[in-house]
Coordinates of C-alpha atoms and ligand atoms in Angstrom, one line a residue:
M855 CA 0.5 -13.0 19.5
D856 CA 4.1 -12.6 18.3
K857 CA 6.5 -9.9 19.8
I858 CA 9.3 -8.3 18.1
I859 CA 12.6 -7.6 20.8
I860 CA 15.3 -5.3 19.3
C861 CA 18.6 -4.3 21.1
G862 CA 19.0 -0.6 19.3
G863 CA 21.9 1.6 18.7
N864 CA 23.3 -0.9 16.0
K865 CA 24.6 0.7 12.6
L866 CA 23.0 -0.4 9.0
K867 CA 25.1 -2.1 6.9
G868 CA 24.6 -4.2 3.1
E869 CA 22.1 -5.3 1.0
V870 CA 18.4 -4.8 1.4
T871 CA 16.6 -6.4 -2.0
I872 CA 13.4 -4.3 -2.5
S873 CA 10.2 -6.8 -2.2
G874 CA 7.4 -6.3 -5.2
A875 CA 4.9 -3.6 -4.2
K876 CA 1.8 -4.8 -2.3
N877 CA -0.7 -1.9 -3.7
S878 CA 0.6 -2.9 -7.0
A879 CA -0.1 -6.9 -6.6
L880 CA -3.0 -6.7 -4.5
P881 CA -5.3 -4.8 -7.9
I882 CA -3.3 -7.5 -10.2
L883 CA -5.0 -10.1 -8.3
F884 CA -7.8 -8.7 -8.6
S885 CA -8.1 -8.1 -11.8
T886 CA -7.7 -11.7 -12.8
L887 CA -11.2 -12.8 -12.7
L888 CA -11.7 -10.2 -15.9
T889 CA -10.1 -13.5 -17.6
D890 CA -11.3 -17.1 -17.7
E891 CA -7.7 -17.6 -18.8
P892 CA -4.0 -18.9 -17.3
V893 CA -2.1 -16.2 -16.0
T894 CA 1.1 -15.8 -14.1
I895 CA 2.6 -12.9 -11.6
T896 CA 5.2 -13.0 -10.0
N897 CA 7.4 -11.3 -7.8
V898 CA 4.4 -10.9 -5.9
P899 CA 5.7 -10.0 -1.8
P900 CA 5.5 -13.1 0.6
L901 CA 2.6 -11.1 3.1
A902 CA -0.2 -11.4 4.9
D903 CA -2.0 -9.9 2.2
I904 CA -1.7 -11.0 -0.1
N905 CA -2.6 -14.5 1.1
T906 CA -5.8 -13.1 2.2
T907 CA -6.0 -12.2 -1.1
V908 CA -5.5 -14.8 -2.4
S909 CA -8.0 -17.1 0.1
F910 CA -10.5 -14.5 -1.2
L911 CA -10.5 -14.6 -5.1
N912 CA -10.6 -18.8 -4.3
F913 CA -13.8 -18.4 -1.6
I914 CA -15.3 -16.6 -4.8
G915 CA -14.3 -18.8 -7.2
K916 CA -10.8 -18.4 -9.0
T917 CA -8.4 -20.5 -7.6
V918 CA -5.7 -19.3 -7.6
V919 CA -2.0 -20.3 -6.3
K920 CA 0.4 -18.9 -4.3
K921 CA 4.1 -20.5 -4.7
G922 CA 6.8 -18.9 -3.4
N923 CA 6.5 -15.6 -5.1
T924 CA 4.2 -16.5 -7.7
I925 CA 1.2 -16.8 -8.3
T926 CA 0.0 -18.5 -11.1
A927 CA -4.2 -19.0 -12.2
R928 CA -5.4 -21.8 -14.5
T929 CA -8.0 -21.8 -17.6
L930 CA -11.6 -21.5 -15.3
D931 CA -13.8 -24.4 -15.6
K932 CA -17.2 -23.7 -18.4
H933 CA -20.1 -24.6 -16.2
K934 CA -18.0 -22.2 -12.8
Q935 CA -19.6 -19.2 -11.7
Y936 CA -17.9 -16.6 -9.9
K937 CA -20.3 -16.0 -6.6
H938 CA -21.2 -13.1 -6.0
T939 CA -21.2 -12.1 -2.8
A940 CA -17.6 -10.4 -0.7
P941 CA -18.7 -11.7 2.8
Y942 CA -17.9 -9.2 5.8
D943 CA -15.2 -11.8 7.0
L944 CA -13.5 -11.4 4.4
V945 CA -13.8 -7.6 3.3
R946 CA -12.5 -6.3 6.5
K947 CA -9.6 -7.9 7.0
I948 CA -8.5 -6.3 3.9
R949 CA -9.4 -2.9 2.6
A950 CA -8.1 -3.5 -0.7
S951 CA -11.2 -6.0 -1.2
V952 CA -13.3 -3.3 -2.2
L953 CA -11.7 -3.8 -5.8
I954 CA -14.1 -6.5 -5.7
M955 CA -16.2 -4.8 -7.1
G956 CA -15.4 -3.1 -10.3
P957 CA -14.3 -6.9 -11.6
L958 CA -17.5 -8.9 -10.5
L959 CA -19.6 -5.8 -12.2
A960 CA -18.1 -6.4 -15.2
R961 CA -18.1 -10.0 -15.3
L962 CA -22.2 -10.5 -13.9
K963 CA -23.4 -7.2 -13.3
R964 CA -23.8 -7.7 -9.6
V965 CA -22.6 -7.6 -7.2
D966 CA -23.3 -7.7 -3.1
M967 CA -20.3 -6.2 -1.2
S968 CA -20.1 -5.8 3.2
L969 CA -19.8 -2.5 3.7
P970 CA -16.0 -3.1 4.6
G971 CA -16.5 -0.3 8.2
G972 CA -13.1 1.8 8.5
C973 CA -9.0 1.0 10.1
A974 CA -7.3 2.7 12.5
I975 CA -6.4 5.9 10.3
G976 CA -9.2 6.7 9.3
A977 CA -13.1 5.6 8.4
R978 CA -11.9 5.2 4.8
P979 CA -15.6 6.0 2.7
I980 CA -16.1 4.9 -0.8
D981 CA -18.4 7.0 -1.7
I982 CA -15.8 8.1 -4.6
H983 CA -16.2 4.4 -6.1
L984 CA -20.1 4.0 -5.9
N985 CA -20.8 7.5 -7.5
A986 CA -18.2 6.4 -10.2
F987 CA -19.8 2.6 -10.9
K988 CA -23.5 4.8 -10.5
K989 CA -21.7 6.8 -13.6
L990 CA -21.2 3.1 -15.7
G991 CA -24.5 2.6 -14.9
A992 CA -24.9 0.3 -11.6
E993 CA -27.9 0.8 -9.5
I994 CA -26.8 1.3 -6.0
S995 CA -28.5 0.3 -2.5
V996 CA -27.1 -0.2 0.9
E997 CA -28.8 -3.3 3.0
G998 CA -27.9 -4.9 6.0
G999 CA -24.7 -3.6 5.8
Y1000 CA -24.2 -4.8 2.2
V1001 CA -23.5 -2.4 -0.7
K1002 CA -25.3 -4.2 -3.0
T1003 CA -24.6 -2.6 -7.2
F1004 CA -26.7 -4.1 -10.2
T1005 CA -27.0 -3.6 -13.5
K1006 CA -29.6 -4.7 -15.9
D1007 CA -26.9 -4.6 -19.4
R1008 CA -23.6 -4.0 -19.9
L1009 CA -21.4 -1.0 -17.8
Q1010 CA -21.8 1.3 -20.6
G1011 CA -19.0 4.4 -20.8
A1012 CA -19.1 7.4 -18.6
V1013 CA -17.1 10.6 -18.1
I1014 CA -16.1 10.6 -13.6
N1015 CA -14.5 13.4 -12.1
F1016 CA -13.5 12.0 -8.9
R1017 CA -13.5 14.8 -5.6
F1018 CA -10.5 13.4 -4.7
P1019 CA -7.6 11.3 -6.5
S1020 CA -8.5 8.1 -4.4
V1021 CA -5.9 5.0 -5.1
G1022 CA -8.6 2.6 -5.0
A1023 CA -11.3 4.4 -6.6
T1024 CA -9.0 5.0 -9.8
E1025 CA -8.4 0.9 -9.3
N1026 CA -11.8 0.0 -9.1
I1027 CA -13.1 2.1 -12.3
L1028 CA -10.1 0.8 -14.6
L1029 CA -10.8 -2.3 -13.7
A1030 CA -14.7 -2.2 -14.4
A1031 CA -14.2 0.2 -16.8
V1032 CA -12.0 -2.3 -18.6
L1033 CA -15.5 -4.5 -20.2
A1034 CA -17.3 -1.3 -20.5
K1035 CA -19.0 -0.4 -23.8
G1036 CA -17.3 2.5 -25.3
K1037 CA -15.5 4.9 -23.6
T1038 CA -14.5 6.1 -20.1
T1039 CA -12.6 8.7 -18.9
I1040 CA -11.1 8.9 -15.4
N1041 CA -9.8 13.2 -14.0
N1042 CA -8.4 13.5 -11.6
A1043 CA -7.4 9.9 -11.4
A1044 CA -4.6 9.2 -8.9
R1045 CA -1.1 9.3 -10.6
E1046 CA 0.6 6.4 -8.0
P1047 CA 2.7 4.1 -10.3
E1048 CA 0.6 1.3 -8.3
I1049 CA -1.5 2.4 -11.2
G1050 CA 0.1 2.2 -13.9
D1051 CA 1.2 -1.6 -13.1
L1052 CA -2.0 -2.4 -12.6
A1053 CA -2.7 -0.3 -16.5
N1054 CA 0.1 -1.9 -17.9
V1055 CA -1.6 -5.6 -16.9
L1056 CA -4.7 -5.0 -17.9
N1057 CA -3.4 -3.1 -21.0
K1058 CA -1.0 -7.3 -20.8
M1059 CA -5.0 -8.4 -21.3
G1060 CA -6.4 -6.8 -24.9
G1061 CA -7.2 -3.4 -22.5
K1062 CA -7.4 0.1 -23.9
I1063 CA -6.7 2.0 -21.1
T1064 CA -4.0 4.9 -21.8
G1065 CA -2.8 8.7 -19.5
A1066 CA -2.7 6.1 -16.5
G1067 CA 0.0 7.9 -14.4
T1068 CA -1.3 11.4 -15.3
N1069 CA -5.3 13.1 -13.8
K1070 CA -6.7 11.9 -17.0
I1071 CA -6.8 8.7 -18.1
A1072 CA -8.9 6.8 -20.9
I1073 CA -10.1 3.3 -21.0
D1074 CA -11.9 2.0 -24.9
G1075 CA -14.4 -0.9 -23.0
V1076 CA -13.2 -4.1 -24.4
D1077 CA -15.3 -6.9 -25.2
K1078 CA -13.1 -10.0 -23.6
L1079 CA -10.2 -9.6 -21.7
Y1080 CA -7.0 -12.3 -21.7
G1081 CA -4.9 -14.3 -20.1
F1082 CA -0.9 -11.9 -19.0
T1083 CA 2.5 -13.2 -17.3
H1084 CA 3.6 -10.1 -15.0
E1085 CA 6.2 -8.8 -13.0
V1086 CA 4.8 -6.7 -10.1
I1087 CA 7.3 -3.4 -9.3
P1088 CA 9.4 -3.0 -6.3
D1089 CA 7.8 -1.5 -3.9
R1090 CA 8.7 2.0 -3.0
I1091 CA 7.2 2.2 0.7
E1092 CA 9.6 -0.4 1.3
A1093 CA 12.0 0.7 -0.1
A1094 CA 11.9 4.7 1.7
T1095 CA 11.3 2.5 4.5
Y1096 CA 14.8 1.0 4.9
I1097 CA 15.9 4.6 3.3
I1098 CA 15.0 5.5 6.1
A1099 CA 16.5 2.9 8.2
A1100 CA 20.2 4.0 7.4
A1101 CA 19.1 7.1 8.0
I1102 CA 17.9 6.5 11.4
T1103 CA 21.3 4.3 13.3
K1104 CA 23.7 6.6 11.3
G1105 CA 24.2 3.4 9.1
E1106 CA 25.1 2.6 5.3
V1107 CA 23.0 0.7 2.9
I1108 CA 22.2 -0.1 -0.6
L1109 CA 18.4 -0.8 -1.9
K1110 CA 18.0 -3.8 -4.8
K1111 CA 16.1 -4.0 -7.0
V1112 CA 14.0 -0.7 -6.9
I1113 CA 12.6 1.9 -8.9
P1114 CA 14.3 5.2 -7.9
Q1115 CA 12.0 7.6 -9.6
H1116 CA 8.8 6.2 -7.6
L1117 CA 10.0 7.6 -3.9
K1118 CA 12.0 11.0 -5.6
F1119 CA 9.9 13.0 -3.3
V1120 CA 11.0 10.8 -0.2
T1121 CA 15.1 10.8 -1.6
D1122 CA 14.9 14.6 -2.5
K1123 CA 13.4 15.7 1.3
L1124 CA 16.7 13.0 3.0
I1125 CA 19.1 14.5 0.5
K1126 CA 18.1 18.3 2.0
C1127 CA 18.6 16.7 5.1
G1128 CA 22.4 15.8 4.7
L1129 CA 22.0 11.9 3.7
F1130 CA 24.0 11.2 1.1
I1131 CA 22.1 9.0 -1.9
K1132 CA 22.8 7.7 -5.2
E1133 CA 21.1 6.2 -7.5
T1134 CA 21.2 4.1 -10.4
E1135 CA 18.6 2.6 -12.6
N1136 CA 17.4 -0.1 -10.4
T1137 CA 19.8 0.6 -7.0
I1138 CA 19.8 3.6 -3.8
L1139 CA 23.4 4.0 -2.0
A1140 CA 22.2 5.6 1.2
K1141 CA 24.0 7.0 3.6
W1142 CA 25.0 8.6 6.5
V1143 CA 27.7 11.1 6.6
K1144 CA 27.2 13.8 8.9
N1145 CA 24.5 15.1 11.4
L1146 CA 21.4 15.5 9.6
K1147 CA 18.8 19.0 9.5
P1148 CA 15.1 19.4 10.2
Q1149 CA 12.9 18.4 7.6
S1150 CA 9.4 19.5 7.8
I1151 CA 6.1 18.2 5.7
K1152 CA 3.3 17.1 4.0
T1153 CA 1.6 14.5 3.0
E1154 CA 0.5 15.0 -0.1
V1155 CA -1.0 12.4 -3.3
Y1156 CA 1.9 11.3 -5.9
P1157 CA 3.8 12.6 -6.9
G1158 CA 3.9 14.6 -3.2
F1159 CA 5.2 13.2 -0.2
P1160 CA 3.1 9.9 0.7
T1161 CA 0.9 9.4 3.8
D1162 CA 2.3 6.1 3.2
I1163 CA 5.9 7.0 4.7
Q1164 CA 5.1 9.9 7.2
A1165 CA 5.6 7.3 10.8
Q1166 CA 8.5 6.7 9.7
W1167 CA 9.9 10.4 9.1
M1168 CA 8.0 11.3 12.4
A1169 CA 10.8 9.0 13.7
L1170 CA 13.9 10.3 12.2
M1171 CA 12.9 14.0 12.8
C1172 CA 12.2 12.9 16.4
L1173 CA 15.8 12.2 16.4
I1174 CA 17.3 15.2 14.7
S1175 CA 17.9 18.3 16.9
G1176 CA 16.1 21.6 15.8
H1177 CA 12.2 21.8 14.9
T1178 CA 9.7 19.8 12.3
Y1179 CA 6.9 20.2 11.1
I1180 CA 4.7 17.1 10.0
Q1181 CA 1.2 17.8 7.9
E1182 CA -1.0 14.1 7.5
N1183 CA -3.2 15.8 4.2
V1184 CA -4.4 12.7 3.1
F1185 CA -5.9 10.5 6.5
E1186 CA -7.9 11.7 9.0
N1187 CA -6.4 10.3 11.8
R1188 CA -2.6 8.8 11.3
F1189 CA -0.6 9.9 14.2
L1190 CA -1.2 7.3 16.4
H1191 CA 1.7 6.6 16.3
V1192 CA 2.6 10.4 18.8
A1193 CA 2.2 8.2 21.8
E1194 CA 4.3 4.9 21.2
L1195 CA 6.8 6.7 19.7
Q1196 CA 6.4 9.3 23.2
R1197 CA 7.4 6.4 24.9
F1198 CA 11.2 6.0 23.3
G1199 CA 10.9 10.1 24.6
A1200 CA 9.7 12.1 22.0
D1201 CA 8.8 15.3 22.7
I1202 CA 5.9 16.3 19.9
T1203 CA 2.5 18.6 20.2
I1204 CA -0.2 17.0 18.2
D1205 CA -2.1 20.0 16.4
G1206 CA -4.9 19.3 14.4
K1207 CA -3.5 17.8 11.0
T1208 CA 0.0 18.8 12.2
V1209 CA 2.4 17.6 14.6
D1210 CA 5.3 20.2 16.0
I1211 CA 7.8 17.8 16.9
K1212 CA 11.5 18.5 18.8
G1213 CA 14.3 16.8 18.3
V1214 CA 15.6 15.2 20.7
E1215 CA 19.3 13.9 21.8
K1216 CA 18.2 10.2 22.5
F1217 CA 15.6 7.4 21.9
S1218 CA 15.4 4.3 25.3
G1219 CA 13.8 1.5 24.8
A1220 CA 10.5 0.7 26.0
P1221 CA 8.0 -1.4 25.3
V1222 CA 5.4 -0.4 22.3
M1223 CA 2.3 -1.2 20.8
V1224 CA 1.7 -1.4 16.6
S1225 CA -1.7 0.6 15.7
D1226 CA -0.9 0.2 12.1
L1227 CA 1.2 -1.4 9.0
R1228 CA 2.9 2.1 8.8
A1229 CA 2.7 2.6 12.4
G1230 CA 4.8 0.0 13.1
A1231 CA 7.3 0.3 10.9
A1232 CA 7.9 3.3 12.2
L1233 CA 8.5 2.1 16.1
V1234 CA 10.6 -0.7 14.8
L1235 CA 13.1 2.1 13.0
A1236 CA 12.6 4.5 16.3
G1237 CA 14.3 0.8 18.4
L1238 CA 16.5 0.6 16.3
A1239 CA 17.9 3.7 17.3
A1240 CA 17.2 3.7 20.7
D1241 CA 19.8 2.7 23.4
G1242 CA 18.6 -0.4 25.1
K1243 CA 15.7 -2.9 24.4
T1244 CA 12.8 -2.2 22.8
T1245 CA 9.7 -4.9 22.2
V1246 CA 7.0 -4.1 19.9
S1247 CA 4.1 -6.1 19.7
R1248 CA 0.9 -6.7 18.0
I1249 CA 3.2 -7.5 15.2
Y1250 CA 0.5 -8.8 12.8
H1251 CA 0.1 -5.8 11.0
L1252 CA 3.8 -5.3 10.3
D1253 CA 3.5 -8.8 7.8
R1254 CA 0.3 -7.0 6.7
G1255 CA 2.7 -4.9 4.1
Y1256 CA 6.5 -6.1 5.6
A1257 CA 8.0 -8.9 3.6
V1258 CA 10.3 -10.6 6.1
F1259 CA 10.6 -7.2 7.8
E1260 CA 13.3 -8.7 10.6
K1261 CA 15.1 -10.3 8.9
K1262 CA 16.2 -7.7 6.7
L1263 CA 16.9 -5.3 9.4
K1264 CA 19.4 -8.9 10.8
K1265 CA 21.3 -9.0 7.2
L1266 CA 22.0 -5.6 7.7
G1267 CA 23.2 -5.5 11.4
A1268 CA 20.4 -4.8 13.9
K1269 CA 19.6 -7.0 16.8
I1270 CA 16.5 -8.1 16.0
K1271 CA 14.6 -11.5 16.6
R1272 CA 11.5 -12.4 16.9
I1273 CA 9.3 -14.3 19.0
H1274 CA 6.5 -16.2 18.9
N1275 CA 3.5 -16.1 21.8
K1276 CA 1.1 -18.9 21.7
Ligands
LIG1593 C1 -4.0 3.1 -1.3 O1 -5.2 3.6 -0.1 C2 -3.3 2.2 -0.3 N1 -3.8 1.1 -0.2 C3 -3.1 3.2 1.1 O2 -1.7 2.1 1.5 C4 -2.7 5.0 0.7 O3 -2.2 5.2 2.0 C5 -3.3 4.0 0.8 O4 -3.6 5.2 -0.9 C6 -2.8 6.5 -0.5 O5 -1.9 6.9 -0.5 C7 -4.2 0.2 -1.3 O6 -3.0 0.3 -2.5 C8 -4.3 -1.4 -0.8 P1 -7.3 6.4 -1.2 P2 -7.2 3.5 -0.5 O7 -9.0 5.4 -1.3 O8 -7.0 3.5 -1.5 C9 -9.8 8.8 1.9 C10 -0.6 0.9 2.8 O9 -0.3 1.5 4.5 N2 -11.1 8.4 0.4 O10 -6.7 7.1 -2.3 O11 -7.5 3.3 0.7 C11 -10.0 8.4 2.4 O12 -10.4 7.8 3.6 C12 -2.1 1.4 2.8 O13 -0.3 0.3 2.6 C13 -12.8 9.2 0.8 O14 -13.5 9.9 0.9 O15 -7.0 5.3 0.1 C14 -8.3 8.4 2.8 O16 -9.1 9.7 3.0 C15 -2.1 2.2 3.7 N3 -13.6 8.2 -0.4 C16 -8.2 9.9 0.8 O17 -9.7 9.0 0.5 C17 -13.0 8.0 -1.1 O18 -13.8 7.1 -1.8 C18 -7.1 8.9 0.6 O19 -7.9 7.6 -0.2 C19 -12.2 6.6 -0.6 C20 -11.5 7.7 -0.3

């Protein structure tokens, strides 16, 4: 398996162009099942998860083709029918596969999906999705590791109250209710920018969705959806990762093709730490100008501090003198990077869902192993700041969510390379 080798100590300097958002491109890809007309999606990030989803859609019967950062689907052949079964070997590869349910329920009135199973950061249940589908009129049974969902008639609009503002469940219900009969209201909906991007696509297709980005979304069901062209929004998590990379290496980085508002909570916190940040409409300059001060955080749903930046934030706080507390409130097991950061010399104590970090002078390079996508990013950032050599293994996790990570970092002056191991 490939590894990344880093010789730490270089200050990052230069410009980086942020790629399209993985967590927006994925639900938009699933939305293509809702129309038989041609679609074009641009600014798609070159990621493993995108390739997996493209193969998944082709397995289901939707021919989508990826050329560079553009994905197209042509008119569906008249006689062609989608498969209604999503097998384990496809579903287990990425969590977003659960988004197959909404579109297939809407189009085929049935979907048999292998239970996705958990992942490194948690059990990742789908009860909120399933309870909402029941509200729309679906019958659900679990047999032989599959969740079988079926509706005799067309889905029926309903009022749905989420016990937790799940991002995936909000997306799944948008993908189902957009073609339901009547009106659906989602109360306590997720407010992430990726929800807004998906709603924009569905409205371009002829959907009638209002309130996306707020905690109350209204969907007036329509009978048919049409083709669309759409440019995916920039990846706010990738952007925040590069800003933290500038901070941890005491460098100066300009991010291009970014929407500053989408990562405001993180940049506000970094300004409180003492990082210099200057924003324009679509760029962010991040510059280390003085020793940073610790800033404790609690992860929250959007617009709070994103859980997907928790690990990267931890890496940074480990090298800032003083005490920092980080509380993880979204996932139940998202501290797998603690043990790996301790291998660099970090002083971290875990107490339930909170960690207590005591800043240390420096990190020493070490061999470390990636457990999940964002933990991997944190370990690379730590390696960039560490004295000496760091070897990062299991970097296939990184390839899922960071487009050409080591190439972009190398362009910013990092001494980093990927070695291909058979
Ligand atoms: C999305 O996951 C993102 N993935 C995650 O990004 C992100 O961390 C997460 O939202 C939170 O922002 C994609 O968009 C593909 P949730 P999702 O449903 O939809 C619990 C990354 O690094 N829950 O909001 O799965 C769940 O277990 C990934 O890019 C239920 O209990 O997140 C978790 O604890 C990691 N029942 C919490 O809610 C449900 O039915 C948040 O889950 C659904 C969720």
